[in-house]
Coordinates of C-alpha atoms and ligand atoms in Angstrom, one line a residue:
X232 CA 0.9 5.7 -28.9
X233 CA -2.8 6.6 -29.4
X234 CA -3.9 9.6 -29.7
X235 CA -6.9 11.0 -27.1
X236 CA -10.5 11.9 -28.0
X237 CA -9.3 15.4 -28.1
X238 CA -8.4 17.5 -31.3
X239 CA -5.0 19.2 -31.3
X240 CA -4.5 21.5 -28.2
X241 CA -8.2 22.6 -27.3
X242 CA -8.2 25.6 -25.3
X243 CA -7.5 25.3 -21.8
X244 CA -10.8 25.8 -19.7
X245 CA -11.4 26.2 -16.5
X246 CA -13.3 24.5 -13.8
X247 CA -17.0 23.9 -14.4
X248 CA -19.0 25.5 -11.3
X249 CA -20.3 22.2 -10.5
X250 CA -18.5 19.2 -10.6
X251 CA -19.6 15.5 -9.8
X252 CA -18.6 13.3 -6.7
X253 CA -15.7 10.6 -7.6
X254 CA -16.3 8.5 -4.7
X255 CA -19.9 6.9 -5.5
X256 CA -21.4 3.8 -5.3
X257 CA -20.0 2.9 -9.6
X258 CA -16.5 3.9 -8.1
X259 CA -16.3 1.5 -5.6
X260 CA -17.5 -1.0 -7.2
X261 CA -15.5 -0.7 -10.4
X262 CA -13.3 2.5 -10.7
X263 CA -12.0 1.4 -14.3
X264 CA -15.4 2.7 -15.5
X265 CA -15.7 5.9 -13.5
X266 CA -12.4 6.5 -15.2
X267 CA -13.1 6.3 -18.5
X268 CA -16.6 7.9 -18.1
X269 CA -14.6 10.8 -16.4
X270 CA -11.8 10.9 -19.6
X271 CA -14.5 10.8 -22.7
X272 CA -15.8 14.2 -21.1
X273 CA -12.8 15.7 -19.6
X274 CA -9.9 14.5 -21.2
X275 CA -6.9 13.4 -19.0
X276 CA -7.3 15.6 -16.1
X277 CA -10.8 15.8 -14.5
X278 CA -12.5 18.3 -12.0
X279 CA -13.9 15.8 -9.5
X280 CA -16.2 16.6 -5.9
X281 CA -13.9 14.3 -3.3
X282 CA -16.2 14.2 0.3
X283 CA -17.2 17.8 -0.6
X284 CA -14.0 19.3 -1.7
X285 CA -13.1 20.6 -5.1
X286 CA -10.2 18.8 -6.5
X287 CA -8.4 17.7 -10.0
X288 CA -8.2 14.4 -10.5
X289 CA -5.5 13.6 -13.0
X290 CA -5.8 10.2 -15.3
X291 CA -3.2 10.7 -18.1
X292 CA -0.3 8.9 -17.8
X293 CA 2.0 11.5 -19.1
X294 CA 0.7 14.1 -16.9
X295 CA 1.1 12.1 -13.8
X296 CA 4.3 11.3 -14.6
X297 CA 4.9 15.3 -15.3
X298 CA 3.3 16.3 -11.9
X299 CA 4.7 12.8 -9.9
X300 CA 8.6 14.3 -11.4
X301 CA 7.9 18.1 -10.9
X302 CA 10.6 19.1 -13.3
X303 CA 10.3 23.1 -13.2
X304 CA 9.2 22.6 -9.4
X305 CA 5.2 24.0 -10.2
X306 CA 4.0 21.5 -7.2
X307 CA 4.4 21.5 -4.2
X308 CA 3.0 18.8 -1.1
X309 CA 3.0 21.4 1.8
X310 CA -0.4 21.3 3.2
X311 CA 0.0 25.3 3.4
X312 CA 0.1 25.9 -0.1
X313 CA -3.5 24.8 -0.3
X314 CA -5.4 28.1 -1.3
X315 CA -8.9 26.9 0.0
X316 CA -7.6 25.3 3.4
X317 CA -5.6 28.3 3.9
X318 CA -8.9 30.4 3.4
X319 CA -10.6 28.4 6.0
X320 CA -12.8 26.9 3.7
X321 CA -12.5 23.5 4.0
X322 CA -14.9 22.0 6.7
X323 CA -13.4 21.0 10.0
X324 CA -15.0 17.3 9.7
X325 CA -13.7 16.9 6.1
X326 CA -12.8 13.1 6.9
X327 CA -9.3 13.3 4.5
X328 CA -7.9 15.9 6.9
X329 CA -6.4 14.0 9.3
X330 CA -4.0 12.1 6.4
X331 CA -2.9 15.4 5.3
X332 CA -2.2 16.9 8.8
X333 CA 0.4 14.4 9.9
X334 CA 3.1 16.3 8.5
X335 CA 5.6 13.7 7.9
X336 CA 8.0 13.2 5.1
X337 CA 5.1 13.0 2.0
X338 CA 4.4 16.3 3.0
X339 CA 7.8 17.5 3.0
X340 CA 10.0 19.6 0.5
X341 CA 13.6 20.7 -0.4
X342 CA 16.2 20.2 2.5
X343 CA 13.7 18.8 5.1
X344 CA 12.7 15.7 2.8
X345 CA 16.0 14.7 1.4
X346 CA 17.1 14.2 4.8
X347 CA 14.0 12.3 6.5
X348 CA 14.4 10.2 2.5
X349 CA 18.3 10.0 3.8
X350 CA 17.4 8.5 6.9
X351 CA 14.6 6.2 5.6
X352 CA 17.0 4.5 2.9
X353 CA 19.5 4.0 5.6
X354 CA 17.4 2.5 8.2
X355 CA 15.5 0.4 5.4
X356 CA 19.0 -1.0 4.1
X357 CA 19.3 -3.8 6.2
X358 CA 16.3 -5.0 5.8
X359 CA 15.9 -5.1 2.1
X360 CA 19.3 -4.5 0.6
X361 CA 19.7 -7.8 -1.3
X362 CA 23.5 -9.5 0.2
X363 CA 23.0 -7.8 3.7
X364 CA 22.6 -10.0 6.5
X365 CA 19.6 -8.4 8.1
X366 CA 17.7 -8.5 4.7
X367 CA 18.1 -12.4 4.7
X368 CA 17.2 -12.8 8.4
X369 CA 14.0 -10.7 7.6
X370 CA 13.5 -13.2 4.5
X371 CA 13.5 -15.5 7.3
X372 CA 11.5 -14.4 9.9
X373 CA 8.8 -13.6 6.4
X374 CA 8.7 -17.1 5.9
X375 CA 8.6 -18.5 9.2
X376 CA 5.4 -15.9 10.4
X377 CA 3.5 -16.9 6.7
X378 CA 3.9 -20.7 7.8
X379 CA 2.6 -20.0 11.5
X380 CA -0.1 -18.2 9.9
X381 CA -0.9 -21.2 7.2
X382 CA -0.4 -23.6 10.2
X383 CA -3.2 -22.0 12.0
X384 CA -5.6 -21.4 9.1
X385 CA -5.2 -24.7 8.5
X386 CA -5.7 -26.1 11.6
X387 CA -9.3 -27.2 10.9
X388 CA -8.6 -29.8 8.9
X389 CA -7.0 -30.7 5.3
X390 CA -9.6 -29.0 3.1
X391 CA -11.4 -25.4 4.3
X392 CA -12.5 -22.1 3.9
X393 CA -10.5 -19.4 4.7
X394 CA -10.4 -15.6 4.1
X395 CA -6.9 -14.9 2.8
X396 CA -7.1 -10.9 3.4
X397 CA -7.8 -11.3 6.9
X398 CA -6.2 -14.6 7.9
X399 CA -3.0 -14.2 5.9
X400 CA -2.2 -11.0 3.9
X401 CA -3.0 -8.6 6.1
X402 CA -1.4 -10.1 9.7
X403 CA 1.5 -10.9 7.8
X404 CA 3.3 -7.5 6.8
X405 CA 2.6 -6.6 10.4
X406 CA 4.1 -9.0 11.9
X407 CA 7.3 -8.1 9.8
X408 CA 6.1 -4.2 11.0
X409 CA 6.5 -5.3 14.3
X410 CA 10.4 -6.7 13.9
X411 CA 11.2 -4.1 12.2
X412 CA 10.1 -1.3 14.7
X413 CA 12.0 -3.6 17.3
X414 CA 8.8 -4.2 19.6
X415 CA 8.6 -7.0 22.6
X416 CA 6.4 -9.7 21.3
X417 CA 3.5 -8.6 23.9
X418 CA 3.9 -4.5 22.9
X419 CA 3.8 -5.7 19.2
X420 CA 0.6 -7.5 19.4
X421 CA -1.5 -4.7 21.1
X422 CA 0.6 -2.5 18.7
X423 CA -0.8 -4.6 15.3
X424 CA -4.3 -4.5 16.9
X425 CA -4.2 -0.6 17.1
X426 CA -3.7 -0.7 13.6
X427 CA -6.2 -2.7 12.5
X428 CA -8.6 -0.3 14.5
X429 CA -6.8 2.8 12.9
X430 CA -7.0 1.4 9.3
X431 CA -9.5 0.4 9.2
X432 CA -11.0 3.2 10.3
X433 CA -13.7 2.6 12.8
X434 CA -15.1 4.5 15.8
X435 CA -12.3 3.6 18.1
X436 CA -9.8 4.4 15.0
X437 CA -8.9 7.9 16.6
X438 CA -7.7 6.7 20.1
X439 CA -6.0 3.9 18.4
X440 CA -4.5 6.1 16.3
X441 CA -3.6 8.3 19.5
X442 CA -2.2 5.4 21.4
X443 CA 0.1 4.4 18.6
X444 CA 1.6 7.8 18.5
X445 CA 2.1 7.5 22.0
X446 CA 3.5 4.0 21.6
X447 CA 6.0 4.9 18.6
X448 CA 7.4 8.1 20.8
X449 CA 7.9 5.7 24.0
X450 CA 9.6 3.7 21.7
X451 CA 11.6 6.1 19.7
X452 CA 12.9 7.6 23.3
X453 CA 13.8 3.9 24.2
X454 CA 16.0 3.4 21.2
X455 CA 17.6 6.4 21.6
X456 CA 18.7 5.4 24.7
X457 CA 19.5 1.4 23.6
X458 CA 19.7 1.5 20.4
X459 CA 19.0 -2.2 18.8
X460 CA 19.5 -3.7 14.8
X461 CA 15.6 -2.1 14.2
X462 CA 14.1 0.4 12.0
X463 CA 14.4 3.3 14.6
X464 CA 17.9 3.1 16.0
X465 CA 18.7 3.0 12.3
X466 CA 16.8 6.1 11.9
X467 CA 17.8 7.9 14.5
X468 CA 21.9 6.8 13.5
X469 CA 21.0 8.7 10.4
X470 CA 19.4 11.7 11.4
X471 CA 20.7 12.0 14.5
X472 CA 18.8 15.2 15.1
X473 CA 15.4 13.8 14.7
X474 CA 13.2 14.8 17.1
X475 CA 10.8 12.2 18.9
X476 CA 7.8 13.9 17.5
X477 CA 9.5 13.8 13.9
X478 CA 10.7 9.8 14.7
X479 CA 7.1 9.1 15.6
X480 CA 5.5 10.6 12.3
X481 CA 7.3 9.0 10.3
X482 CA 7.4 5.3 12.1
X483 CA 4.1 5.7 11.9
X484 CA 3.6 5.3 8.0
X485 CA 5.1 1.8 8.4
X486 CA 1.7 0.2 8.9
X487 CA 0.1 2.2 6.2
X488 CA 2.9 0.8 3.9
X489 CA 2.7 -2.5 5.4
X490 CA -1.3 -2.1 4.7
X491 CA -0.5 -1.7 0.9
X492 CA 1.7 -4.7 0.8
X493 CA -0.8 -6.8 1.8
X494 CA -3.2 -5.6 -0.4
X495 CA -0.4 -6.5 -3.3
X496 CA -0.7 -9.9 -1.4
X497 CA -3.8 -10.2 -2.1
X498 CA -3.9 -8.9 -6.2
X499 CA -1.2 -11.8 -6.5
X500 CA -3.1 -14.3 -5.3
X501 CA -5.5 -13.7 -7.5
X502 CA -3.7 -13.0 -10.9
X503 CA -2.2 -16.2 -10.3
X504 CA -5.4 -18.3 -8.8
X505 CA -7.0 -17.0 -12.3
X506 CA -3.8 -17.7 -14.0
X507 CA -3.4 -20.9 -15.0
X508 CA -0.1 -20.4 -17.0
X509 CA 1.4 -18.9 -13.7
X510 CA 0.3 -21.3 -11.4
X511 CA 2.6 -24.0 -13.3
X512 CA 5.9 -22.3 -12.9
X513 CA 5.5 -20.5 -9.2
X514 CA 9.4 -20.3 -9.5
X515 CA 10.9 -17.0 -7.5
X516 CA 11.0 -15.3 -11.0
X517 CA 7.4 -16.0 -12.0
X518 CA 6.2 -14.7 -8.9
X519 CA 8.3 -11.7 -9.0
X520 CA 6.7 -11.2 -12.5
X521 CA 3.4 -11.7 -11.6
X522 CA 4.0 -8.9 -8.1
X523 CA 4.5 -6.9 -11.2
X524 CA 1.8 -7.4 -13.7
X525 CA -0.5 -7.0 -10.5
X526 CA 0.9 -3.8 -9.3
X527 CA 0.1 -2.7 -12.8
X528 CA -3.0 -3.8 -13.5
X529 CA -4.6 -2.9 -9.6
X530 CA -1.5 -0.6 -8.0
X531 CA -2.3 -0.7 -4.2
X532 CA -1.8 2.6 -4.0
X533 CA -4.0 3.6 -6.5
X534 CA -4.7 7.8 -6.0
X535 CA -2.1 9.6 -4.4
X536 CA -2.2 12.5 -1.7
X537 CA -2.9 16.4 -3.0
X538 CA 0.1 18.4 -4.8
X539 CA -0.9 22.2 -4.7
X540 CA 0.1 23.8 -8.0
X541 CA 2.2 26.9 -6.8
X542 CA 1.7 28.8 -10.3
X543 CA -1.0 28.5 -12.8
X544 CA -0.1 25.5 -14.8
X545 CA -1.9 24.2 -17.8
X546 CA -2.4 20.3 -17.2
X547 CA -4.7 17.9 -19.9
X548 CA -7.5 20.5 -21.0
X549 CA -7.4 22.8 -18.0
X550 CA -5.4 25.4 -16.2
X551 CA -4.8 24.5 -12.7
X552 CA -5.3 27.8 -10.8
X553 CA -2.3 28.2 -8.0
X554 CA -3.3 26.8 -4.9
X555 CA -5.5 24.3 -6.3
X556 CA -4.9 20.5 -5.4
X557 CA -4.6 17.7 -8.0
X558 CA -4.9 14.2 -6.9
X559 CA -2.8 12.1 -9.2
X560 CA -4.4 8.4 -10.0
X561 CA -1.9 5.7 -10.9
X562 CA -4.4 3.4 -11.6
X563 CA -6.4 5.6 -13.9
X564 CA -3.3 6.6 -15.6
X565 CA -2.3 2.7 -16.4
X566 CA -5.3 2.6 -18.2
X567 CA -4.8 5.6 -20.3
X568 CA -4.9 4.3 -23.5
X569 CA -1.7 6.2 -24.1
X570 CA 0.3 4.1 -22.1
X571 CA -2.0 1.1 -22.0
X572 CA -2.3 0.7 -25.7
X573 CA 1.3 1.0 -26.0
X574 CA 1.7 -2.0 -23.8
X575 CA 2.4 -5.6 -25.3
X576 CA 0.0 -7.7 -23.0
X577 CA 1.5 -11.1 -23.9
X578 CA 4.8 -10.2 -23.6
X579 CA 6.7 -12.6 -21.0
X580 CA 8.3 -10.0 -19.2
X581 CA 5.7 -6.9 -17.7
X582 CA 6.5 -2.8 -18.5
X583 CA 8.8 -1.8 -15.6
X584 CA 7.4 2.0 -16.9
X585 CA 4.3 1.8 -14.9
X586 CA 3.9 4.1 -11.9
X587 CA 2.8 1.7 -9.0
X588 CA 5.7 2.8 -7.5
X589 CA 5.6 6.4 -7.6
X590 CA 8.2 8.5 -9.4
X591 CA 10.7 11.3 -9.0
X592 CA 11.1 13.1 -5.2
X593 CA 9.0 11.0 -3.1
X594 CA 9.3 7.8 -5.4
X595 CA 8.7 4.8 -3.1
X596 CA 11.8 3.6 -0.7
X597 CA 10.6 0.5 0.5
X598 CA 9.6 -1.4 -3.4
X599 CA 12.0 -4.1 -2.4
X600 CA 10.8 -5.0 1.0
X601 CA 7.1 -5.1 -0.3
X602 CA 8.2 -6.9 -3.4
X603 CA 10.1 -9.7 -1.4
X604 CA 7.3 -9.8 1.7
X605 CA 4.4 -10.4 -1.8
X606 CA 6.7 -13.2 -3.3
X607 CA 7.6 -15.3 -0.1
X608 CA 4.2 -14.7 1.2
X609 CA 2.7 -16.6 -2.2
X610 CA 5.5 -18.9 -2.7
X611 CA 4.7 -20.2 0.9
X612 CA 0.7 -20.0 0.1
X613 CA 1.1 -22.4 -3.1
X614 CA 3.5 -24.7 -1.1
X615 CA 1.0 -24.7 1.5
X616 CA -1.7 -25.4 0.1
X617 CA -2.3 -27.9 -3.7
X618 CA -5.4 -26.1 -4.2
X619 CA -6.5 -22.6 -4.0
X620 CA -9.7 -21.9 -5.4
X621 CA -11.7 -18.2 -5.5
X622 CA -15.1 -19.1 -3.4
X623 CA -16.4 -16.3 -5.5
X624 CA -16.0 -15.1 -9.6
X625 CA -12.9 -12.7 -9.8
X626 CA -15.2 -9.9 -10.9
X627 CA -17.8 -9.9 -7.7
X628 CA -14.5 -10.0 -5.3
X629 CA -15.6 -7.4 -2.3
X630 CA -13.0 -4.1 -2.9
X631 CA -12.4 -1.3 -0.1
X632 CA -14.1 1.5 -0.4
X633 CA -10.7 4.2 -0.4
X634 CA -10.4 7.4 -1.9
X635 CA -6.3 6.1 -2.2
X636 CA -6.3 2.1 -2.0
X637 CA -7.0 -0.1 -4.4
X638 CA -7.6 -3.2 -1.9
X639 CA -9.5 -6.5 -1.5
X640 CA -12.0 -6.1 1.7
X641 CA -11.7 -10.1 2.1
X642 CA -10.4 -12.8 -0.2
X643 CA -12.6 -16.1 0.3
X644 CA -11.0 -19.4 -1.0
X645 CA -11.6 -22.8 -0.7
X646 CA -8.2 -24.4 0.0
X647 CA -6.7 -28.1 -0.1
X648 CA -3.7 -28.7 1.8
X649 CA -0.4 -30.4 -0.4
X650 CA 0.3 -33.8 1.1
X651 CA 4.1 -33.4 1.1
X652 CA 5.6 -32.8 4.4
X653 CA 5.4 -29.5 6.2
X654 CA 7.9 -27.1 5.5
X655 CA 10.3 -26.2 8.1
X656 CA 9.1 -23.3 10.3
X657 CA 6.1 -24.8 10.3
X658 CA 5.5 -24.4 14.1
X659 CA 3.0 -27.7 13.8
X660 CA 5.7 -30.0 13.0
X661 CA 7.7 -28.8 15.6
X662 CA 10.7 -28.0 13.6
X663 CA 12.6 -25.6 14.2
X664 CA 11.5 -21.8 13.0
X665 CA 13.6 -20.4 10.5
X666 CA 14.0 -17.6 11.7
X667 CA 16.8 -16.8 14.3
X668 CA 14.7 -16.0 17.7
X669 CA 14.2 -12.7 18.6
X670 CA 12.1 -10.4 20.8
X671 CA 9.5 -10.0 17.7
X672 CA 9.1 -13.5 17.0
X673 CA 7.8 -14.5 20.1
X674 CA 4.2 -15.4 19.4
X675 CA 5.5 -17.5 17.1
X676 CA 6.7 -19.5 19.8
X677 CA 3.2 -19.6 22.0
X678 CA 0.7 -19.2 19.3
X679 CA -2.3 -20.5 21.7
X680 CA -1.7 -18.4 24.7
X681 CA -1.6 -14.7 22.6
X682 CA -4.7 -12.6 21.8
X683 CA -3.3 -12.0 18.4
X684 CA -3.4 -15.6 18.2
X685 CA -6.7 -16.0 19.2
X686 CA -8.0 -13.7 17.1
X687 CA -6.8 -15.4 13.9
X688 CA -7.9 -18.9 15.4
X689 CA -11.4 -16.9 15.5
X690 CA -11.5 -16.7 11.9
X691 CA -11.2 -20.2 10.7
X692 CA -13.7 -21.8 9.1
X693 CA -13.0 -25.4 8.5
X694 CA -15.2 -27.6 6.2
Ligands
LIG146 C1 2.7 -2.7 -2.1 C2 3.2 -1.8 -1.2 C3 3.6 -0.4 -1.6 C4 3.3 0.4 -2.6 C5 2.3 0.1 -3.7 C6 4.0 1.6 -2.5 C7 3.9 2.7 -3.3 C8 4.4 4.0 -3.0 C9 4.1 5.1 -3.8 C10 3.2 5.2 -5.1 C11 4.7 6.2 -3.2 C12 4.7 7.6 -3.7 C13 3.6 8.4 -3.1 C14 3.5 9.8 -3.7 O1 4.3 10.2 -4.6 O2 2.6 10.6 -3.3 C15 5.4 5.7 -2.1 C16 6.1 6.4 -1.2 C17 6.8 5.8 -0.2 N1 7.0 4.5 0.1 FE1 6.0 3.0 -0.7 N2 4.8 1.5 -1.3 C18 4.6 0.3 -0.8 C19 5.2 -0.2 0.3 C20 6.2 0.4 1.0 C21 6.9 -0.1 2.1 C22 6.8 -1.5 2.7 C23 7.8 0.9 2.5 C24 8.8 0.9 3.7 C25 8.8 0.0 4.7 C26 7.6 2.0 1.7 C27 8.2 3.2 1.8 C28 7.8 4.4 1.2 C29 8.3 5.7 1.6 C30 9.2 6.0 2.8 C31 7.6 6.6 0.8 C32 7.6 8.1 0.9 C33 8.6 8.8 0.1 C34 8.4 10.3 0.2 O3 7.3 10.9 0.4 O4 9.4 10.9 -0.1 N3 6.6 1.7 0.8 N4 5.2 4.3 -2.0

C-alpha cells in the first residue's frame, strides 16, 4: 500500500479553533474532491464544521475500520457520551438531532444491542435467508411489484422518458417495506406516502414522521395480539420482551434502510447504463457483481452516525479528546489511496474488503435483502426495457444533498421497450402475478383505483 502525505508519525495535534463547513455547495456536488482537499491538509482524520457543530470527520480506511470494529471498546454510540450535548451546547434546532434522538438499536451498546441485533437477524431470516420459503416468496413478490411498476411507467407508449429514482427505485423497496411490516394494502400506501414526506424531509416531514410512529405502535400492538409470517411478529417471537415503544423504533429504520436500497438501485443502473461490458452479460452473477463495484465506488450509506470517543484516543494526526464525536465516511475511506491504490480495478471479481457494509458490532443485518431487492430490480429493468439511455452525462447526474447518503435526487432516461413478450407478473398482460396473493400485494391487483397508483401514473412522461 501507499504511503500518505505525511512523514512518519507527526505529532498528534489538536483541533484548530476554527474549522471549515463539510457540507457546502463543492460537497454536494462532488464529495470526492472535498475529500481529498480535506486529506492533503489534514491527513486521514479531519476537523470538519457539520450545520454548526464541531465534529471529526474520519477518511482513512484503516482508521474507520479501527473505529467501525472498536477493538479495545474506546467508542461508544450512546447519545450521552457526547461531551458538548451533554453540556447543553448544542443548539436546540441543530437539524441532525432528531436522527440521533431515536434511540433505537444504532444507538445501542453491550447487552441491550445484542439482543435488539438477536431479534433483527431472526425476524430478517425469512425474508432473506437464501433456501427459506419466505425469502423466495419475497423474491417473488420483488419481481412481480418491479413489473407493475415497469408496466405503468411504460404505459405511455413503447419509447419514453421516465425518471428511474422516482418512478422505480425508490417505490419499489417500499413496497417490499410494506410486506414485510405485514400492512393491509390501503394502511401500506398512506404508510409509503408518510415516508416519502419524512425522507424527504419537507415541512410536513415532522407529522409524517409522528404519524408513522403512531402507525408502527398500532401495528406492533396488533401483531402482538395476531401475530402473522411479517417482520414484527417475528420480532416480537424473538424478543419477547420488547416493548411497543422499543418495536416501533426500531420498525421504523425499515424505510430508512429501504431508502438506501434504492439509492443502490439507482448506482447500478448507472454503472451498468455506462458499462458497456456489463450490459452484455446481465446474468444473476454479473449483476451481483456490479451491486458490488457500485456499493464501492458510491456506498449509499456514505457517512455514518457520531461515535463519542470515551478516552482520549489518538486517530490519523489528532487526538480525539473524550466526548468528542467522529463521523466515520465510507465513501471517503474507499478512496483513501491506501486502500484504493491497493485495489486491482480490472480485476473480474470486485474487493469484498470495502466497508459499504459497515463492520464489526453494528455491521449491517439486512446486506442480503438489499443485495437481492438491487439485482431483481435491474434484471427486470434490462428485461423490460432494450434500451436505457442516461438523458443526461453521468457526471451532471442531480445527487441528494445528505450529510449521510450518497443518493441520486432523480435518474432521467430515455427508454425503449424489448419487443419480446411481457414477462409474467406483468399485470398488463393479464397473467398471473408471481407472487402468491397477500394482504400487501393488493395494489398490485387495482393499480388504477389507489392513490399510490395515481401518483406514479402522475409521473410519466411519454414521448
Ligand atoms: C443498500 C442498502 C443498505 C446499505 C448500504 C446498508 C449499510 C449499512 C451500514 C453501513 C450499517 C452500519 C452503520 C454503522 O455502523 O453506523 C448498517 C446497519 C444496519 N443495517 Fe444496513 N444497509 C442497507 C440496507 C439494509 C436493509 C434493507 C436492512 C434490513 C431490512 C438493513 C439492516 C441494518 C440494520 C438492522 C443495521 C443496524 C445494525 C446495528 O446498529 O447494530 N440494512 N447498514
Amino acid at each position: 500500500m501507499t504511503k500518505g502525505p505525511w512523514p512518519q508519525q507527526p505529532p498528534a495535534r489538536t483541533a484548530p479553533v476554527t474549522t471549515e463547513p463539510l457540507l457546502t455547495r463543492d460537497y454536494d456536488a462532488d464529495p470526492a474532491l472535498v475529500h481529498e482537499k480535506l486529506r492533503k491538509i489534514y491527513g486521514p482524520v479531519a476537523p470538519v464544521d457539520l450545520l454548526g457543530v464541531p465534529v471529526w470527520f474520519v477518511m482513512g480506511y484503516e482508521e474507520v475500520l479501527r473505529v467501525l470494529q472498536n477493538p479495545g471498546g474506546a467508542w461508544s454510540k450512546r447519545l450521552r457520551n457526547w461531551k458538548m450535548n451533554a453540556e447543553g451546547r448544542i443548539p436546540a434546532d441543530w437539524p441532525l438531532m432528531p436522527i440521533f434522538q431515536v434511540n433505537n438499536s444504532t444507538f445501542q451498546e453491550g447487552a441491550a444491542l445484542n439482543q435488539l441485533r438477536h431479534a433483527w437477524t431472526s425476524a430478517l431470516a425469512p425474508f432473506q435467508d437464501h433456501g427459506h420459503p419466505g425469502a423466495q416468496r419475497l423474491e417473488q413478490a420483488v419481481v412481480s411489484h418491479a413489473d407493475e411498476l415497469l408496466g405503468v411507467l411504460s404505459e405511455g407508449g413503447t419509447t419514453g422518458w421516465a425518471d428511474l429514482a422516482a418512478q422505480y427505485a425508490r417505490p419499489l423497496p417500499l413496497m417490499v417495506a410494506n410486506r414485510m411490516l405485514g400492512l393491509t394494502a390501503a394502511r401500506g400506501e398512506d404508510v409509503v406516502m408518510d415516508i416519502w414526506r419524512m425522507l424527504d424531509a419537507g415541512p410536513d416531514a415532522a407529522a409524517a414522521f409522528e404519524r408513522l410512529y403512531a402507525a408502527m405502535t398500532e401495528l406492533g400492538a396488533a401483531k402482538r395480539e395476531t401475530p402473522g409470517d411479517d417482520l414484527p411478529s417475528h420480532m416480537i417471537a424473538a424478543k419477547p420482551d420488547i416493548t411497543l415503544d422499543e418495536l416501533a423504533r426500531e420498525l421504523l429504520m425499515l424505510p430508512g434502510l429501504l431508502d438506501f436500497t434504492a439509492s443502490l438501485v439507482c448506482n447500478v443502473v448507472v454503472e451498468v447504463v455506462a458499462n458497456p461490458d456489463v450490459r452484455e452479460s446481465l446474468s444473476a452473477g454479473a449483476i451481483d457483481e456490479t451491486v458490488n463495484r457500485a456499493a464501492l465506488l458510491n456506498p449509499p450509506m456514505a457517512n455514518l452516525t457520531f461515535r463519542y470517543a470515551l478516552t482520549d484516543v489518538k486517530l490519523g494526526n489528532f487526538t480525539i479528546p473524550a466526548g468528542d464525536p467522529v463521523m466515520l465516511s465510507v465513501a471517503a475511506a474507499h478512496a483513501d489511496p491506501r486502500f484504493a491504490g491497493a485495489i486491482d480495478w480490472h480485476a473480474i471479481r470486485s474487493t469484498r474488503a470495502h466497508l459499504a457494509w459497515g463492520a464489526g458490532p453494528h455491521s449491517c443485518l439486512g446486506q442480503l435483502l438489499a443485495t437481492r431487492i438491487a439485482t431483481i430490480a435491474v434484471q427486470r429493468l434490462f428485461k423490460r426495457f432494450s434500451k436505457v439511455k442516461l438523458a443526461l452525462p453521468a457526471d451532471q447526474l442531480p445527487w441528494r444533498p445528505s450529510p449521510f447518503m450518497r443518493a441520486l435526487r432523480s435518474l432521467p432516461v430515455q427508454y425503449e421497450l424489448a419487443r419480446e413478450p411481457a414477462p409474467p407478473g406483468d399485470p398488463a398482460t393479464g397473467e398471473a402475478p408471481a407472487a402468491q396473493a397477500s394482504p400487501a400485494d393488493e395494489p398490485a391487483g387495482k393499480p388504477s383505483r389507489s392513490p399510490l397508483w395515481s401518483f406514479l401514473r402522475g409521473l410519466r412522461r411519454a414521448r
